[in-house]
Amino acid sequence: MNDLRIPADLLPADGRFGCGPSKVRPEQVAHLEANMALLGTSHRQAPVKGLVRSVREQLAQLFSLPEGHEVLLGNGGSTAFWDAAAFSLIQHRSHHLVFGEFGGKFAKAAAAPWLEVPSVASAEPGSRPVLEPVEGVDVVAYPHNETSTGVFHPVIGAQADALAVVDATSAAGGLDVDVSAADLYYFAPQKNFASDGGVWFAIASPAAIERIERVAASGRYIPEFLSLQQAVANSRLDQTLNTPALTTLLLLQEQLRWMLEQGGLPAMAARTAESAGSLYAWAEARPEATPFVADPAHRSNVVVTIDFDESVDATALAKALRANGVVDTEPYRKLGRNQLRVATFAAIEPADVVQLTRCLDFLLDVR
Ligand SMILES: *Cc1c(COP(=O)(O)O)cnc(C)c1O
């Protein structure tokens, strides 16, 4: 299958379907070039602080920032945010929904020696556990989209006595949401925002800010870099504790401009629903394929996972696609399934997703 040439009229215009980082729109790169003069200048001076302010304002607009909520940012991406939450947010004990790799990583970070052993409700990959109240926890955490499996979880308020902390790294900007249901809706910009990585953002509620202040005042040892109180203070000044990646911020700025121009979150959600819908419909119709996520209500519109029966070698399929310039359709490495995983992030053209299904038909038919 590897040396099969897919006819040009079946190929997508852009063959990047990776779940992180995302395809970057050429207009973002043009924006970077147009703002070249900003690169190599101080992040403590007005031009770069203006860039940070503009991105914070665009995010506030995109998420219809509720009264009293704030847009925070810090360096290190979502993985650093987990450690920051262990130091700065969880007071005694957290509860985690784990239904894949990323939810599991936060639970692991929260198993810190100064905290009580986290409570975990888990489900087999491809499904999701039910969010039920747990006594004695002060943070409830789950992903809005579990990127390793393509399972979606709605953003719903947690129990009254705990903060709802939602990992929206692969969902933010691609799925509609009422952020007022969460206390911290956090993400990194290399998925639907089609930027580079290295920074985290969080939409924080007044209760979350209050918790951050309370933990900081408790006397617990908190490294500066992982201090959310530092992040709150610096974000309010449109800066970060240490040097941010300016290219990441510029690529993000253009993606946000485009998202807002297209109609904001509802328009992006419609776009990803269309893309994902094409793939799920294809997998339902194609005898050798099935959507990995059995319950249609749990299926993600930003990450689509498709299982293949034993007549198909999915690894060879991904390799053949790659040889034709259609890249990063391999499944999450630790899942170990005969599967393809395709991002249907905001930047990806729905028409290109249709072309991808035509490529798959071609490769399966000519075997
Ligand atoms: C990609 C991803 C992460 C990791 O983000 P980094 O910025 O690379 O740390 C975390 N959670 C989810 C749900 C993701 O999709």
PDB file of C-alpha atoms in Angstrom, residues 204-366:
ATOM      1  CA  ALA A 204     -10.765  31.950  35.615  1.00  0.00           C
ATOM      2  CA  SER A 205     -13.883  32.557  37.709  1.00  0.00           C
ATOM      3  CA  PRO A 206     -13.887  34.807  40.797  1.00  0.00           C
ATOM      4  CA  ALA A 207     -14.017  31.625  42.935  1.00  0.00           C
ATOM      5  CA  ALA A 208     -10.875  30.341  41.219  1.00  0.00           C
ATOM      6  CA  ILE A 209      -9.043  33.623  41.786  1.00  0.00           C
ATOM      7  CA  GLU A 210     -10.119  33.564  45.429  1.00  0.00           C
ATOM      8  CA  ARG A 211      -8.815  29.990  45.799  1.00  0.00           C
ATOM      9  CA  ILE A 212      -5.484  30.913  44.196  1.00  0.00           C
ATOM     10  CA  GLU A 213      -5.093  33.780  46.680  1.00  0.00           C
ATOM     11  CA  ARG A 214      -6.053  31.563  49.612  1.00  0.00           C
ATOM     12  CA  VAL A 215      -3.594  28.764  48.759  1.00  0.00           C
ATOM     13  CA  ALA A 216      -0.826  31.332  48.148  1.00  0.00           C
ATOM     14  CA  ALA A 217      -1.471  32.819  51.605  1.00  0.00           C
ATOM     15  CA  SER A 218      -1.453  29.403  53.295  1.00  0.00           C
ATOM     16  CA  GLY A 219       2.315  29.198  53.658  1.00  0.00           C
ATOM     17  CA  ARG A 220       2.670  26.205  51.310  1.00  0.00           C
ATOM     18  CA  TYR A 221       5.950  26.146  49.361  1.00  0.00           C
ATOM     19  CA  ILE A 222       5.121  27.165  45.767  1.00  0.00           C
ATOM     20  CA  PRO A 223       7.835  27.595  43.112  1.00  0.00           C
ATOM     21  CA  GLU A 224       7.527  30.991  41.386  1.00  0.00           C
ATOM     22  CA  PHE A 225       7.169  29.407  37.945  1.00  0.00           C
ATOM     23  CA  LEU A 226       4.219  27.280  39.122  1.00  0.00           C
ATOM     24  CA  SER A 227       2.553  29.975  41.186  1.00  0.00           C
ATOM     25  CA  LEU A 228      -0.875  30.834  39.845  1.00  0.00           C
ATOM     26  CA  GLN A 229      -0.836  33.925  42.036  1.00  0.00           C
ATOM     27  CA  GLN A 230       2.168  35.084  39.988  1.00  0.00           C
ATOM     28  CA  ALA A 231       0.175  34.289  36.834  1.00  0.00           C
ATOM     29  CA  VAL A 232      -2.802  36.346  38.048  1.00  0.00           C
ATOM     30  CA  ALA A 233      -0.591  39.332  38.942  1.00  0.00           C
ATOM     31  CA  ASN A 234       1.375  39.185  35.676  1.00  0.00           C
ATOM     32  CA  SER A 235      -1.669  38.544  33.455  1.00  0.00           C
ATOM     33  CA  ARG A 236      -3.348  41.643  34.861  1.00  0.00           C
ATOM     34  CA  LEU A 237      -0.275  43.563  33.619  1.00  0.00           C
ATOM     35  CA  ASP A 238      -0.448  41.866  30.189  1.00  0.00           C
ATOM     36  CA  GLN A 239       2.800  40.017  30.751  1.00  0.00           C
ATOM     37  CA  THR A 240       4.197  36.671  31.884  1.00  0.00           C
ATOM     38  CA  LEU A 241       6.609  35.885  34.712  1.00  0.00           C
ATOM     39  CA  ASN A 242       9.348  34.990  32.228  1.00  0.00           C
ATOM     40  CA  THR A 243       9.851  35.478  28.487  1.00  0.00           C
ATOM     41  CA  PRO A 244       6.935  34.219  26.359  1.00  0.00           C
ATOM     42  CA  ALA A 245       7.229  32.913  22.776  1.00  0.00           C
ATOM     43  CA  LEU A 246       6.266  35.929  20.673  1.00  0.00           C
ATOM     44  CA  THR A 247       5.649  33.861  17.526  1.00  0.00           C
ATOM     45  CA  THR A 248       3.107  31.774  19.468  1.00  0.00           C
ATOM     46  CA  LEU A 249       1.254  34.938  20.499  1.00  0.00           C
ATOM     47  CA  LEU A 250       1.289  36.382  16.963  1.00  0.00           C
ATOM     48  CA  LEU A 251       0.058  33.167  15.332  1.00  0.00           C
ATOM     49  CA  LEU A 252      -2.689  33.040  17.967  1.00  0.00           C
ATOM     50  CA  GLN A 253      -3.659  36.680  17.417  1.00  0.00           C
ATOM     51  CA  GLU A 254      -4.392  36.084  13.738  1.00  0.00           C
ATOM     52  CA  GLN A 255      -6.299  32.855  14.398  1.00  0.00           C
ATOM     53  CA  LEU A 256      -8.485  34.658  16.951  1.00  0.00           C
ATOM     54  CA  ARG A 257      -9.106  37.530  14.516  1.00  0.00           C
ATOM     55  CA  TRP A 258     -10.192  34.991  11.898  1.00  0.00           C
ATOM     56  CA  MET A 259     -12.397  33.037  14.330  1.00  0.00           C
ATOM     57  CA  LEU A 260     -14.198  36.199  15.440  1.00  0.00           C
ATOM     58  CA  GLU A 261     -14.624  37.384  11.848  1.00  0.00           C
ATOM     59  CA  GLN A 262     -16.132  33.998  10.887  1.00  0.00           C
ATOM     60  CA  GLY A 263     -18.773  34.318  13.616  1.00  0.00           C
ATOM     61  CA  GLY A 264     -16.946  33.268  16.780  1.00  0.00           C
ATOM     62  CA  LEU A 265     -17.425  30.065  18.736  1.00  0.00           C
ATOM     63  CA  PRO A 266     -20.795  29.021  17.208  1.00  0.00           C
ATOM     64  CA  ALA A 267     -19.303  29.297  13.708  1.00  0.00           C
ATOM     65  CA  MET A 268     -16.219  27.303  14.728  1.00  0.00           C
ATOM     66  CA  ALA A 269     -18.358  24.644  16.403  1.00  0.00           C
ATOM     67  CA  ALA A 270     -20.463  24.337  13.233  1.00  0.00           C
ATOM     68  CA  ARG A 271     -17.300  24.002  11.161  1.00  0.00           C
ATOM     69  CA  THR A 272     -15.780  21.221  13.294  1.00  0.00           C
ATOM     70  CA  ALA A 273     -19.170  19.468  13.461  1.00  0.00           C
ATOM     71  CA  GLU A 274     -19.304  19.424   9.676  1.00  0.00           C
ATOM     72  CA  SER A 275     -15.757  18.040   9.382  1.00  0.00           C
ATOM     73  CA  ALA A 276     -16.212  15.403  12.069  1.00  0.00           C
ATOM     74  CA  GLY A 277     -19.648  14.507  10.672  1.00  0.00           C
ATOM     75  CA  SER A 278     -18.103  13.634   7.296  1.00  0.00           C
ATOM     76  CA  LEU A 279     -15.638  11.247   8.910  1.00  0.00           C
ATOM     77  CA  TYR A 280     -18.130   9.554  11.238  1.00  0.00           C
ATOM     78  CA  ALA A 281     -20.578   9.098   8.360  1.00  0.00           C
ATOM     79  CA  TRP A 282     -17.793   7.628   6.250  1.00  0.00           C
ATOM     80  CA  ALA A 283     -16.764   5.211   9.009  1.00  0.00           C
ATOM     81  CA  GLU A 284     -20.384   4.139   9.563  1.00  0.00           C
ATOM     82  CA  ALA A 285     -20.824   3.453   5.844  1.00  0.00           C
ATOM     83  CA  ARG A 286     -17.500   1.758   5.108  1.00  0.00           C
ATOM     84  CA  PRO A 287     -17.674  -1.963   6.026  1.00  0.00           C
ATOM     85  CA  GLU A 288     -14.044  -2.218   7.244  1.00  0.00           C
ATOM     86  CA  ALA A 289     -14.337   0.861   9.505  1.00  0.00           C
ATOM     87  CA  THR A 290     -16.232   1.849  12.673  1.00  0.00           C
ATOM     88  CA  PRO A 291     -16.093   4.943  14.860  1.00  0.00           C
ATOM     89  CA  PHE A 292     -14.013   3.954  17.925  1.00  0.00           C
ATOM     90  CA  VAL A 293     -16.341   5.880  20.265  1.00  0.00           C
ATOM     91  CA  ALA A 294     -19.429   3.678  20.369  1.00  0.00           C
ATOM     92  CA  ASP A 295     -21.917   6.186  21.807  1.00  0.00           C
ATOM     93  CA  PRO A 296     -22.589   8.926  19.222  1.00  0.00           C
ATOM     94  CA  ALA A 297     -23.296  11.385  22.062  1.00  0.00           C
ATOM     95  CA  HIS A 298     -19.731  10.910  23.361  1.00  0.00           C
ATOM     96  CA  ARG A 299     -18.052  11.442  19.979  1.00  0.00           C
ATOM     97  CA  SER A 300     -15.805  14.445  19.656  1.00  0.00           C
ATOM     98  CA  ASN A 301     -16.130  16.973  16.867  1.00  0.00           C
ATOM     99  CA  VAL A 302     -12.461  17.954  17.078  1.00  0.00           C
ATOM    100  CA  VAL A 303     -10.695  14.579  17.246  1.00  0.00           C
ATOM    101  CA  VAL A 304     -12.112  11.647  15.270  1.00  0.00           C
ATOM    102  CA  THR A 305     -10.917   8.101  15.967  1.00  0.00           C
ATOM    103  CA  ILE A 306     -11.743   5.308  13.518  1.00  0.00           C
ATOM    104  CA  ASP A 307     -11.142   1.607  14.160  1.00  0.00           C
ATOM    105  CA  PHE A 308     -10.482  -0.822  11.319  1.00  0.00           C
ATOM    106  CA  ASP A 309     -11.224  -4.548  11.178  1.00  0.00           C
ATOM    107  CA  GLU A 310      -8.458  -7.137  10.870  1.00  0.00           C
ATOM    108  CA  SER A 311      -8.563  -7.039   7.054  1.00  0.00           C
ATOM    109  CA  VAL A 312      -6.958  -3.578   7.210  1.00  0.00           C
ATOM    110  CA  ASP A 313      -3.521  -2.647   8.527  1.00  0.00           C
ATOM    111  CA  ALA A 314      -4.163   0.866   9.868  1.00  0.00           C
ATOM    112  CA  THR A 315      -0.434   1.470  10.343  1.00  0.00           C
ATOM    113  CA  ALA A 316       0.121   0.785   6.632  1.00  0.00           C
ATOM    114  CA  LEU A 317      -2.846   3.016   5.809  1.00  0.00           C
ATOM    115  CA  ALA A 318      -1.368   5.935   7.769  1.00  0.00           C
ATOM    116  CA  LYS A 319       2.006   5.285   6.125  1.00  0.00           C
ATOM    117  CA  ALA A 320       0.486   5.299   2.638  1.00  0.00           C
ATOM    118  CA  LEU A 321      -1.313   8.567   3.419  1.00  0.00           C
ATOM    119  CA  ARG A 322       1.929  10.049   4.727  1.00  0.00           C
ATOM    120  CA  ALA A 323       3.775   9.038   1.546  1.00  0.00           C
ATOM    121  CA  ASN A 324       1.170  11.111  -0.309  1.00  0.00           C
ATOM    122  CA  GLY A 325       1.554  14.174   1.899  1.00  0.00           C
ATOM    123  CA  VAL A 326      -1.439  13.451   4.141  1.00  0.00           C
ATOM    124  CA  VAL A 327       0.202  13.380   7.556  1.00  0.00           C
ATOM    125  CA  ASP A 328      -0.286  12.647  11.263  1.00  0.00           C
ATOM    126  CA  THR A 329      -3.331  10.362  11.026  1.00  0.00           C
ATOM    127  CA  GLU A 330      -1.599   7.804  13.281  1.00  0.00           C
ATOM    128  CA  PRO A 331      -3.513   6.870  16.472  1.00  0.00           C
ATOM    129  CA  TYR A 332      -2.407   7.992  19.932  1.00  0.00           C
ATOM    130  CA  ARG A 333       0.774   5.995  20.459  1.00  0.00           C
ATOM    131  CA  LYS A 334      -0.138   4.398  23.805  1.00  0.00           C
ATOM    132  CA  LEU A 335      -3.655   3.365  22.772  1.00  0.00           C
ATOM    133  CA  GLY A 336      -2.257   0.545  20.629  1.00  0.00           C
ATOM    134  CA  ARG A 337      -5.299   0.067  18.397  1.00  0.00           C
ATOM    135  CA  ASN A 338      -5.752  -0.705  14.704  1.00  0.00           C
ATOM    136  CA  GLN A 339      -6.939   2.835  14.271  1.00  0.00           C
ATOM    137  CA  LEU A 340      -6.585   6.221  12.594  1.00  0.00           C
ATOM    138  CA  ARG A 341      -6.964   9.458  14.553  1.00  0.00           C
ATOM    139  CA  VAL A 342      -7.795  12.592  12.611  1.00  0.00           C
ATOM    140  CA  ALA A 343      -7.978  16.146  13.899  1.00  0.00           C
ATOM    141  CA  THR A 344     -10.937  18.170  12.697  1.00  0.00           C
ATOM    142  CA  PHE A 345      -9.732  21.358  14.376  1.00  0.00           C
ATOM    143  CA  ALA A 346     -11.037  24.783  13.392  1.00  0.00           C
ATOM    144  CA  ALA A 347      -8.179  25.510  10.962  1.00  0.00           C
ATOM    145  CA  ILE A 348      -8.856  22.374   8.918  1.00  0.00           C
ATOM    146  CA  GLU A 349     -11.079  22.867   5.869  1.00  0.00           C
ATOM    147  CA  PRO A 350     -14.229  20.701   5.928  1.00  0.00           C
ATOM    148  CA  ALA A 351     -13.696  20.125   2.182  1.00  0.00           C
ATOM    149  CA  ASP A 352     -10.232  18.709   2.938  1.00  0.00           C
ATOM    150  CA  VAL A 353     -11.776  16.240   5.377  1.00  0.00           C
ATOM    151  CA  VAL A 354     -14.093  15.037   2.583  1.00  0.00           C
ATOM    152  CA  GLN A 355     -11.029  14.632   0.374  1.00  0.00           C
ATOM    153  CA  LEU A 356      -9.381  12.577   3.124  1.00  0.00           C
ATOM    154  CA  THR A 357     -12.318  10.150   3.052  1.00  0.00           C
ATOM    155  CA  ARG A 358     -11.859   9.872  -0.737  1.00  0.00           C
ATOM    156  CA  CYS A 359      -8.158   9.087  -0.215  1.00  0.00           C
ATOM    157  CA  LEU A 360      -9.134   6.386   2.288  1.00  0.00           C
ATOM    158  CA  ASP A 361     -11.672   4.908  -0.146  1.00  0.00           C
ATOM    159  CA  PHE A 362      -9.004   4.844  -2.843  1.00  0.00           C
ATOM    160  CA  LEU A 363      -6.422   3.106  -0.639  1.00  0.00           C
ATOM    161  CA  LEU A 364      -8.940   0.554   0.668  1.00  0.00           C
ATOM    162  CA  ASP A 365     -10.438  -0.155  -2.769  1.00  0.00           C
ATOM    163  CA  VAL A 366      -7.187  -0.757  -4.616  1.00  0.00           C
TER     164      VAL A 366
END
